[in-house]
XYZ file of C-alpha atoms in Angstrom:
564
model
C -23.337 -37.846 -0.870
C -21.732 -38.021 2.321
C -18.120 -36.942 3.168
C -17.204 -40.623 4.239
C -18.632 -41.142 0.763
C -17.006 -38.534 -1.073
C -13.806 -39.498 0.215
C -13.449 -42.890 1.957
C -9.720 -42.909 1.779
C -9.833 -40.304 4.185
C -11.995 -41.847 6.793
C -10.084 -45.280 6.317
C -7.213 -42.783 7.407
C -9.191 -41.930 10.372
C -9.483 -45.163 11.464
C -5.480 -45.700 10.807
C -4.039 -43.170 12.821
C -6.386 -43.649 16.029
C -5.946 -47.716 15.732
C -2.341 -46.741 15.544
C -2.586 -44.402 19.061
C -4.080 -47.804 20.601
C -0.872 -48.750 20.483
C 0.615 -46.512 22.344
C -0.993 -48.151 25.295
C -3.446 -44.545 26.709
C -6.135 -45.863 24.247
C -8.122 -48.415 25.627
C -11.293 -48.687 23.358
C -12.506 -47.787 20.517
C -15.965 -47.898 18.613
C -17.189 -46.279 15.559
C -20.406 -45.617 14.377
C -21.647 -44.878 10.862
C -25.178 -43.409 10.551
C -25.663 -43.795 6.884
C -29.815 -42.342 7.619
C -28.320 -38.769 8.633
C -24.566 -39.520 7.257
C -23.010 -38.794 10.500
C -19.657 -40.225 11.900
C -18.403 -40.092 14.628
C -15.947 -42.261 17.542
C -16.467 -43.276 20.851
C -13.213 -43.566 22.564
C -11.701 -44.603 26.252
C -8.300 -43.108 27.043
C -6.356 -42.343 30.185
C -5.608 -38.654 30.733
C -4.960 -36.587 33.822
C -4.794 -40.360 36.130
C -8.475 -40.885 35.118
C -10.157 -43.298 32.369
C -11.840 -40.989 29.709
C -14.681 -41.860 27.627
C -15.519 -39.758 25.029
C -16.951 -39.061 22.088
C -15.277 -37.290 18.497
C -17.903 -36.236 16.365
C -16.516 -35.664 12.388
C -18.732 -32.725 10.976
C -20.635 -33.157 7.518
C -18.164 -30.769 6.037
C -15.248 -32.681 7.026
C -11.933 -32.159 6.206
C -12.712 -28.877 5.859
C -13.676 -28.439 9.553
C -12.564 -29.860 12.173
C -13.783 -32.529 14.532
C -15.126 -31.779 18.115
C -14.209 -33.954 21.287
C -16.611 -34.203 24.553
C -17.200 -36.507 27.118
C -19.308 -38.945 26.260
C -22.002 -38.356 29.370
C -23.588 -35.213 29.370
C -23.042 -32.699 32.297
C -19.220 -33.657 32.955
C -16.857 -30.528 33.336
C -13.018 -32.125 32.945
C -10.978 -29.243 32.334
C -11.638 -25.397 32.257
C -10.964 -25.312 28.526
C -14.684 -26.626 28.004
C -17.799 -25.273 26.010
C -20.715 -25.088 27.692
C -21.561 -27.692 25.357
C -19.287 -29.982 27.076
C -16.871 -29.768 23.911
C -13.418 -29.569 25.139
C -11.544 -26.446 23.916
C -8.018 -27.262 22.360
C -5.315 -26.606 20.928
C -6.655 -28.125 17.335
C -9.928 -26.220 16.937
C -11.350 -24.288 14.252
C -9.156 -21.217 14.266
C -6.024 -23.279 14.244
C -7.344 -26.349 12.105
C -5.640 -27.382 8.849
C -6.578 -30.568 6.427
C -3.368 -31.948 6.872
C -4.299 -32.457 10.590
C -6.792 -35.129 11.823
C -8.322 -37.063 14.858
C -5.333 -38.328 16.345
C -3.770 -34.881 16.824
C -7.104 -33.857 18.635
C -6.803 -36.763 21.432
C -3.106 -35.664 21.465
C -3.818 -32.207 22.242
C -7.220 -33.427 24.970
C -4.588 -35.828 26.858
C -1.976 -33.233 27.005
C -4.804 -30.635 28.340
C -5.944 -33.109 31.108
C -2.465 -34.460 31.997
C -1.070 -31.138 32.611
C -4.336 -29.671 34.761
C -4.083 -32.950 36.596
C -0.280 -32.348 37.745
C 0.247 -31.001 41.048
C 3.413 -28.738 41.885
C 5.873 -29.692 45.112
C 3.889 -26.655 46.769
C 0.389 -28.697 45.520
C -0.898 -25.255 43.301
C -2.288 -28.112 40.057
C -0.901 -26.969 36.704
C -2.800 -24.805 34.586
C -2.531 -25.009 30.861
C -2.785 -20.866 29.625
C -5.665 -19.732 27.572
C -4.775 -18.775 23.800
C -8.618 -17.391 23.670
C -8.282 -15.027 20.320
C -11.937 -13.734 20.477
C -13.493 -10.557 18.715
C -14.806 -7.485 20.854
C -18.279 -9.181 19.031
C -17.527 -12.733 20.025
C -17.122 -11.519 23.981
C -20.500 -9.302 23.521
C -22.573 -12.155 22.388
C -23.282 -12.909 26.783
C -23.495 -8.782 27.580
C -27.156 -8.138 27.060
C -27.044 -4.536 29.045
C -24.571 -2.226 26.884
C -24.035 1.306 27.008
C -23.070 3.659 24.254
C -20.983 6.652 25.878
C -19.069 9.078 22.840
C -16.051 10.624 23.618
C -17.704 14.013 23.034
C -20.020 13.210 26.363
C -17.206 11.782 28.519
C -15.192 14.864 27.945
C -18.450 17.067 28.711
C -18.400 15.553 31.955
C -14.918 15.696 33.044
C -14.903 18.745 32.389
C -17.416 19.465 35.157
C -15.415 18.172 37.528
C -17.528 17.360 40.699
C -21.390 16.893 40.540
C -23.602 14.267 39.229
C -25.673 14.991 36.264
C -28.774 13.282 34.726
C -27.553 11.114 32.031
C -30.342 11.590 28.924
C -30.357 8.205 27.511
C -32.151 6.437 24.476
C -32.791 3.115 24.270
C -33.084 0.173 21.479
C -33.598 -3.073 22.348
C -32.709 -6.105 19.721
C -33.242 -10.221 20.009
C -29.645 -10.605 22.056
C -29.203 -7.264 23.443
C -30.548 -3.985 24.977
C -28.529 -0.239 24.012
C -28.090 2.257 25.977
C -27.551 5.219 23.919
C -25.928 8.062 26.064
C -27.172 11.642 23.873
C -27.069 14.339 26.553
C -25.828 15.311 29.981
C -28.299 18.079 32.468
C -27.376 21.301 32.891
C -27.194 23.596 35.984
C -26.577 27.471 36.713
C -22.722 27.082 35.783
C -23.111 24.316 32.742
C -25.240 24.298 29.991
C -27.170 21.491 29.210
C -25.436 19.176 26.592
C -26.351 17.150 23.638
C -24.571 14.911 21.729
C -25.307 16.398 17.816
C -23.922 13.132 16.539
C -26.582 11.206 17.100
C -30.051 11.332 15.007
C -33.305 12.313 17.054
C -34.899 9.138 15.677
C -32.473 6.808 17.346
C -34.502 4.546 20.090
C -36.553 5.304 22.833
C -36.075 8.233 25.094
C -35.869 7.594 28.399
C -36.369 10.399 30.828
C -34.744 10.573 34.189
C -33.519 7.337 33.798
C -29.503 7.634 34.160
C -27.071 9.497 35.970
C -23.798 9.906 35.627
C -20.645 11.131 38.038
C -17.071 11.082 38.338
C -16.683 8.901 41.217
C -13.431 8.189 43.343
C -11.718 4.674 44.831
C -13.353 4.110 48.228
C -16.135 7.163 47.803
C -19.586 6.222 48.370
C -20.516 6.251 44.336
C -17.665 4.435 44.095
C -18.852 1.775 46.865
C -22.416 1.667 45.377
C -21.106 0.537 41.848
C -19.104 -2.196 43.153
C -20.210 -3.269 46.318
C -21.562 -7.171 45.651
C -24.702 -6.811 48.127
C -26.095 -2.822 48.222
C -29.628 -2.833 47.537
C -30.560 -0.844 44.601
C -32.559 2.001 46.731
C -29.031 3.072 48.119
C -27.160 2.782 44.992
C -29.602 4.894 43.472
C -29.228 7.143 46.635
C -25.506 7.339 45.833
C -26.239 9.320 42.226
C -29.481 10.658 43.289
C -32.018 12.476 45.847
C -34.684 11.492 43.900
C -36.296 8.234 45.250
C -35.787 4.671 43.118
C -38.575 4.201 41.423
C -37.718 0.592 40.063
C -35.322 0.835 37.395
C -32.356 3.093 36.386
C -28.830 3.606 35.232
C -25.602 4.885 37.101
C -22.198 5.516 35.393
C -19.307 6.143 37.358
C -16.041 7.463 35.166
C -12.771 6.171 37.604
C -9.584 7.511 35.644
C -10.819 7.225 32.530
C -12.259 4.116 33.075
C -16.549 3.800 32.579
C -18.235 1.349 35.699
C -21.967 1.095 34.798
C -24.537 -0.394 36.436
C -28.656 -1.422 35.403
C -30.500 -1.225 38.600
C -33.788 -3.306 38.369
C -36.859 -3.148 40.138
C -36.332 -6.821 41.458
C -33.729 -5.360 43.507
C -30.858 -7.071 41.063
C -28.138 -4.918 40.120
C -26.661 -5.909 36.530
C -23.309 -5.211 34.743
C -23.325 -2.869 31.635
C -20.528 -2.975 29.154
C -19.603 0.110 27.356
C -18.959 -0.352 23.741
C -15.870 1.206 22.345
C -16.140 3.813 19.862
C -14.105 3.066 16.209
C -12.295 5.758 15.169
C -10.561 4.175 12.515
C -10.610 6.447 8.981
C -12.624 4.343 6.588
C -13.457 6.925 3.832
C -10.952 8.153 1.302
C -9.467 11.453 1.610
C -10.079 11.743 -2.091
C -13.813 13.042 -0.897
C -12.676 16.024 1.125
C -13.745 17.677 -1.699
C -17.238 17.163 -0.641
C -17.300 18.643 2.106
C -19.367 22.107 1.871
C -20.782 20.689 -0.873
C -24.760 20.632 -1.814
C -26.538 18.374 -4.046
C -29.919 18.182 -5.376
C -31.831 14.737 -5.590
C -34.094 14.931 -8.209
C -36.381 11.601 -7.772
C -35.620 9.713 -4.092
C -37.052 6.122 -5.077
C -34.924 3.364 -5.882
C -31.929 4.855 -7.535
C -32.052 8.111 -5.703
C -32.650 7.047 -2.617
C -29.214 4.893 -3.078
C -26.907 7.480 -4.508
C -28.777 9.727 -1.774
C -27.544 7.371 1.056
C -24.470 6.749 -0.501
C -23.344 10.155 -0.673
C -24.486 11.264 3.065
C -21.642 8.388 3.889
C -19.483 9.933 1.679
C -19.801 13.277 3.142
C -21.925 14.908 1.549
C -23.966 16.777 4.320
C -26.333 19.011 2.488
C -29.202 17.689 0.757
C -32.241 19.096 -1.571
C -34.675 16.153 -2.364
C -37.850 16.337 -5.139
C -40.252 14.433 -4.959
C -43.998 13.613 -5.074
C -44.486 10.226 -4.261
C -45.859 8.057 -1.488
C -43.615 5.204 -0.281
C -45.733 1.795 -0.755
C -44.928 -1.413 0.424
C -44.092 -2.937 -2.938
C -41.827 -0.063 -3.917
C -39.533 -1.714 -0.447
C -37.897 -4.299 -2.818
C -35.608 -1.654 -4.329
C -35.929 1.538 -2.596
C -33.051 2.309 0.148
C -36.083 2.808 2.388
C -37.872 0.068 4.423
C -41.062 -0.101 6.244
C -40.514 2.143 8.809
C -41.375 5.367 5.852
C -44.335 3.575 3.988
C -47.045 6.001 3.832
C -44.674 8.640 4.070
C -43.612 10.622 1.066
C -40.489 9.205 -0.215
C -38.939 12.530 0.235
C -39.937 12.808 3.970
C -38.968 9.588 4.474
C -35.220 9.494 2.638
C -34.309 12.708 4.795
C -35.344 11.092 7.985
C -32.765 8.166 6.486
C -29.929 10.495 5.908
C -30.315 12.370 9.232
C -29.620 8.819 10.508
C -26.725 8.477 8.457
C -25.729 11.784 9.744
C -27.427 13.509 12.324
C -25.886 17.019 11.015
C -27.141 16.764 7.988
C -28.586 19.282 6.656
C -31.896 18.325 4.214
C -34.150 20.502 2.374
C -37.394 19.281 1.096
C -40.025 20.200 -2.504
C -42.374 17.721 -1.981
C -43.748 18.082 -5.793
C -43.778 16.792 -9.243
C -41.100 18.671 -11.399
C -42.938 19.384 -14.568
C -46.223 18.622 -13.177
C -48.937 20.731 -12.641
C -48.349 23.385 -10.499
C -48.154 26.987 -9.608
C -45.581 29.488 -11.728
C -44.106 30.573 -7.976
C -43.781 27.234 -7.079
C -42.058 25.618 -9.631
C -39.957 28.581 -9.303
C -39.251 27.753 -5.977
C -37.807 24.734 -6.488
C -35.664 26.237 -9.676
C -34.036 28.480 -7.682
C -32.933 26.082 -4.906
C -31.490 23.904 -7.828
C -29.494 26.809 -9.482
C -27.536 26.910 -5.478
C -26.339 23.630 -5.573
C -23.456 22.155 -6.353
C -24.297 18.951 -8.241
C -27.759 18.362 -9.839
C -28.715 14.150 -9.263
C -31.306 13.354 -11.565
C -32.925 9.832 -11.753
C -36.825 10.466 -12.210
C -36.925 9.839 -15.864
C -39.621 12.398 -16.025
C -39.841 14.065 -19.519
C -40.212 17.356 -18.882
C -38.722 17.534 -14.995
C -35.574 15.791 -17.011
C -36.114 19.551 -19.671
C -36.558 21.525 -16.217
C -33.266 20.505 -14.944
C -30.748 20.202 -17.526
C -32.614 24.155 -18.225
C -30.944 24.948 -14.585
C -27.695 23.536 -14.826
C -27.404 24.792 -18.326
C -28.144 29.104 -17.405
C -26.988 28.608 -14.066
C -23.843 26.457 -14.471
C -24.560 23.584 -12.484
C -22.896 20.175 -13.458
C -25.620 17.310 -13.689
C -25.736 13.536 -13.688
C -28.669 10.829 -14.379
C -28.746 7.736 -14.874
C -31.460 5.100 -15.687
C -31.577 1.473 -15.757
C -33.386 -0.565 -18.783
C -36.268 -2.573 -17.820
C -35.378 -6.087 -17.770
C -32.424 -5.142 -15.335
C -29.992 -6.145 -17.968
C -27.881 -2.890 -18.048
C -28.106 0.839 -17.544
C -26.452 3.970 -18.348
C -25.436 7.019 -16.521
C -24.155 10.643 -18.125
C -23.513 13.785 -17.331
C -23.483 17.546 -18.422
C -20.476 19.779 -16.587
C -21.447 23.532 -18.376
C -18.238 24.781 -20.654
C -16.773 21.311 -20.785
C -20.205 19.144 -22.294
C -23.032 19.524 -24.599
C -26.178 20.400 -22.422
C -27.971 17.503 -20.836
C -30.472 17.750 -23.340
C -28.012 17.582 -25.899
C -26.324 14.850 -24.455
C -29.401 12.874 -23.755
C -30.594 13.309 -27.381
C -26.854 12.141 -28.635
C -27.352 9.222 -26.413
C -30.664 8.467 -27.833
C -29.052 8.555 -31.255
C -26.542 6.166 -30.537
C -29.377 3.609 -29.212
C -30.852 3.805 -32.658
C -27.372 2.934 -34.446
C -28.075 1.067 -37.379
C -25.606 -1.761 -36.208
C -27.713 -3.025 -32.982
C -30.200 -4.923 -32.736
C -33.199 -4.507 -31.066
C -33.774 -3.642 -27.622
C -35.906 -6.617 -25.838
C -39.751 -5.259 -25.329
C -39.668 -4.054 -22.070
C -36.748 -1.962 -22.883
C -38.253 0.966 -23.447
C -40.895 0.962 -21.043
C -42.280 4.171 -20.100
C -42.253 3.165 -16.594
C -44.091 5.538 -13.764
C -44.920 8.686 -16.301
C -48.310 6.964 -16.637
C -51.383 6.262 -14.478
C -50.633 4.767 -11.295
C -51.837 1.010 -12.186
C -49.534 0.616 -15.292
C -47.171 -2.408 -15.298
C -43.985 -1.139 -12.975
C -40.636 -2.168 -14.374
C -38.795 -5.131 -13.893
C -35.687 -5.014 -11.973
C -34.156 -6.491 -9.403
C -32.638 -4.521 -6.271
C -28.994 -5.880 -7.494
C -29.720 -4.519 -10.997
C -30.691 -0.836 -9.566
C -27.965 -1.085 -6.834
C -25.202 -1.640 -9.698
C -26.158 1.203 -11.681
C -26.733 3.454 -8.644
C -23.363 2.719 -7.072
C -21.851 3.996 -10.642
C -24.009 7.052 -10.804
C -22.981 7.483 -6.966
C -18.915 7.599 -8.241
C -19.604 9.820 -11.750
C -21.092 12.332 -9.106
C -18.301 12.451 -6.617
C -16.193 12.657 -9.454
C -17.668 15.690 -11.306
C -17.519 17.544 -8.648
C -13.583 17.236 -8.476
C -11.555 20.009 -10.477
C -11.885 18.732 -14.118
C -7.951 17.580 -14.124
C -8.620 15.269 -11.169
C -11.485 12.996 -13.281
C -11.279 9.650 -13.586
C -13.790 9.007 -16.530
C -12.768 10.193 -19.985
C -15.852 9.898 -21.267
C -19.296 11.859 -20.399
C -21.786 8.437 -20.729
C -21.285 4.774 -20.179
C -23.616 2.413 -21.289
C -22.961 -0.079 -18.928
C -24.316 -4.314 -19.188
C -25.095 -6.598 -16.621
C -25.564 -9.703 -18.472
C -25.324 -11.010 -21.713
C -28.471 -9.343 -23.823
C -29.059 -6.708 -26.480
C -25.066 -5.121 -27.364
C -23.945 -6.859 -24.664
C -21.819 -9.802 -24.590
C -21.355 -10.531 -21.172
C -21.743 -9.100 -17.726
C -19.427 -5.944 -16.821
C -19.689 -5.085 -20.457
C -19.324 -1.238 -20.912
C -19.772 1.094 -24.003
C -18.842 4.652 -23.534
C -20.483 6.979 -25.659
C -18.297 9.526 -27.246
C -20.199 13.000 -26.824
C -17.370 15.062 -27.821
C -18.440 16.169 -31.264
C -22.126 16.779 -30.083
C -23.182 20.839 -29.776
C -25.249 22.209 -27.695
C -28.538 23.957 -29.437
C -30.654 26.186 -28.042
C -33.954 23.785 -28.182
C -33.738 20.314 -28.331
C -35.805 18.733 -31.051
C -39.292 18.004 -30.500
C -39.500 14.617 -32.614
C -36.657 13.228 -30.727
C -37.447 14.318 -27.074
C -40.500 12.380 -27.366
C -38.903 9.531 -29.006
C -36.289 9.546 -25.909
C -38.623 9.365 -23.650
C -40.504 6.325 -25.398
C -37.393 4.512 -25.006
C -35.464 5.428 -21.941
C -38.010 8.130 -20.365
C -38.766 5.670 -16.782
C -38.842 6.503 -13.728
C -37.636 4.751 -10.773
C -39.875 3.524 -8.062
């Protein structure tokens, strides 16, 4: 149903208030025109504005009242006022940052005839009025016609004031999008009294190098660099000649810095020279100060597919900066509808692959690598290896449902007094859990793991649906993967994500009173509706020297998966 149709009191309202404007005597005609094929509306109109007869055309929108209407000429190609689209739609002061349901077509044409009238009016010195602009656009609205924009940190542009006189090669990296080509600036040359300079904040990875192709100078008004950046008619060749003794070979960058101020200039090899805008840097705090207590702070990834890789990625925005990742697994393309990684890593091991992602996050990030299967086969000294990287860091992250890699770990943080978290979610995607084991204050993570499978059993719930307790990925590689949506994993990883930020704050500073949460995401099995959360009191549970046998294996029948 149509909008007309919807509500046909308002468009007999429409046609009230402009019949009443005919009265006023500046409307001369008026025709509407009801397309009931496509449902569109709109109103060809003749009015006198700015000493000229005006025949337009207001077009209502299909969302209408909700948005507003737009007014054009009538005849495509006609400019009236410089408050006009390139559309032809005339720009006013009704218009969709300023529109309101209580307003309607007639205050449009009142706002177009005031527009023209006034631009129309001519002074007793004959300057014609202007109406002023009340443009309120984003930095990204105004960006949307720069195609050429450069990306200079603060970092680099004090490196090169700091030089003084000279011009240096600009090292420059480039990624080009749909709407837009970046200039990343990531290093300035060096020379017998500077050391070269590189910009550690931004990830190797990041687009394509370019070599030789900038240069960059603190220029001066009326010197020659300064002439060849904003002269209107220099060919390129002596622009290039300004910045550089090396001939123009077609294409290349200058940057000028004037006062603070960044000119920049794309030279092509159809001797055009080309604006570049320089994108301001954001320096706004957007992370808590609650996580300065991550900083310094090392944390083991035990598993990097879906959930890992999130609480991974998560973290390195968080601050965490110093990574150890296990792993065995090959990224494939149908692990890309949960994992944080994309097809840029398939065929990479996931581990490979999620540091390369968190060196983007972070270019200083730090990121050790055991490219293995914790509790799989392997050597003694290896498995060794990777046991006594764990027992250095801080925070032990596990999420690869493995049986005996789960035994491996919560062995580590248990001698070595290391807190660790896991979670999993169930198959189905209907919920989750996630726990954790700080040595001296909890049970072991075995211990705790074993309480938790206990409490799945209780008596008083029913069961579990079927796929439940699928023993997802500890199996041959063709078994039937679980079922789970990226949402469901993205829920359950963003909680695991806070539970480890949180136990490693000082004990007195946590925000969960409780060691697991059994946590629902729709209405199925104990749960009664979405956001439905069951912590699971561990507080009477002791921690034993060797977990039972029986019920190791029966945990791992029911909640032993491992994410893809």
């Amino acid at each position: 149903m149509h909008w007309y149709e919807r509500r046909p009191r308002r468009l007999a309202h429409e046609r009230n208030v402009i019949d009443a404007l005919k009265n006023e005597g500046w409307i001369k005609a008026v025709d509407w025109v009801i397309d009931t094929q496509v449902g569109n509306v709109h109103v060809d109109i003749d009015f006198e504005a700015g000493g000229q007869l005006r025949q337009a055309r207001m077009e209502y929108p299909f969302l209408y009242p909700s948005t507003p209407p737009r007014l054009l000429p009538r005849f495509e190609g006609q400019r009236w006022s410089n408050h006009q689209w390139g559309t032809g739609e005339l720009c006013l002061q009704v218009r969709a940052d300023t529109w309101l349901k209580s307003l309607d077509g007639s205050d449009l044409l009142r706002s177009a005839r005031y527009l023209l009238d006034t631009e129309a009016a001519v002074d007793e010195l004959g300057r014609p009025g202007v109406v002023p602009a009340e443009h309120r656009f984003t930095e990204g609205q105004l960006l949307r016609w720069e195609y050429a924009r450069l990306v200079l940190s603060d970092e680099l542009l004090t490196e090169v004031q700091s030089r003084k006189s000279g011009c240096w090669v600009l090292d420059l990296r480039t990624n080009l999008f749909d709407q837009s080509c970046v200039f990343l600036g990531v290093g300035v040359s060096g020379s017998p009294q500077h050391a070269r300079w590189r910009d550690s904040t931004i990830p190797d990875s990041v687009g394509l190098q370019e070599h030789g192709y900038g240069r960059i100078a603190i220029v001066e008004d009326g010197d020659i660099r300064f002439q060849a950046l904003t002269s209107q008619d220099m060919p390129c060749e002596e622009r290039w000649a300004a910045f550089s003794s090396i001939p123009f070979n077609g294409h290349g960058i200058v940057v000028g810095l004037l006062d603070g101020h960044v000119i920049a200039k794309f030279l092509g090899a159809d001797n055009h020279t080309y604006n570049i805008i320089k994108i301001l840097m954001d320096k706004q705090q957007r992370s808590s100060a609650r996580h300065e207590v991550l900083s310094g702070k090392r944390v083991a990834i035990l598993g990097c597919g879906s959930m890992g890789s999130k609480v991974a990625a998560t973290l390195a925005r968080m601050g965490i900066a110093d990574f150890f990742l296990v792993d065995s697994d090959v990224l494939k393309a149908g692990n890309l509808v949960r994992n944080e990684l994309d097809w840029g890593e398939v065929g990479a091991h996931k581990a490979d692959g999620l540091a390369e992602r968190l060196k983007r996050i972070n270019a200083q990030a730090k990121v050790d690598k055991w490219i293995n299967q914790l509790g799989g086969q392997t050597s003694v000294e290896t498995l060794t290896s990777c046991l006594e990287t764990l027992k250095g860091c801080d925070l032990i992250v596990e999420t690869t449902g493995s049986g005996q890699g789960f035994v491996y770990a919560s062995s580590v943080s248990d001698s070595e007094r290391v807190p660790m978290v896991w979670g999993r979610v169930f198959g189905g995607g209907f919920g989750g859990y996630i726990a954790r084991s700080r040595p001296d204050i909890e049970p072991t993570a075995i211990d705790v793991r074993n309480n938790i499978y206990q409490w799945f059993q209780s008596p008083e719930f029913p069961d579990p649906p079927a796929d439940a307790g699928l023993d997802y990925a500890f199996g041959p590689d063709d078994q039937t993967p679980m079922i789970a949506d990226d949402a469901d994993v993205s829920v359950i990883s963003a909680h695991l994500t806070q539970f480890a930020v949180d136990t490693m704050r000082k004990v007195v500073d946590s925000e969960y009173p409780h060691s697991v949460y059994v946590i629902g995401m729709r209405k199925e099995w104990i749960f009664q509706q979405p956001f439905d959360v069951r912590p699971v009191d561990v507080s009477a549970v002791r921690s034993s020297d060797i977990a039972e046998e029986d019920e190791e294996v029966k945990f791992c029948e029911l909640a032993g998966r491992k994410h893809d």
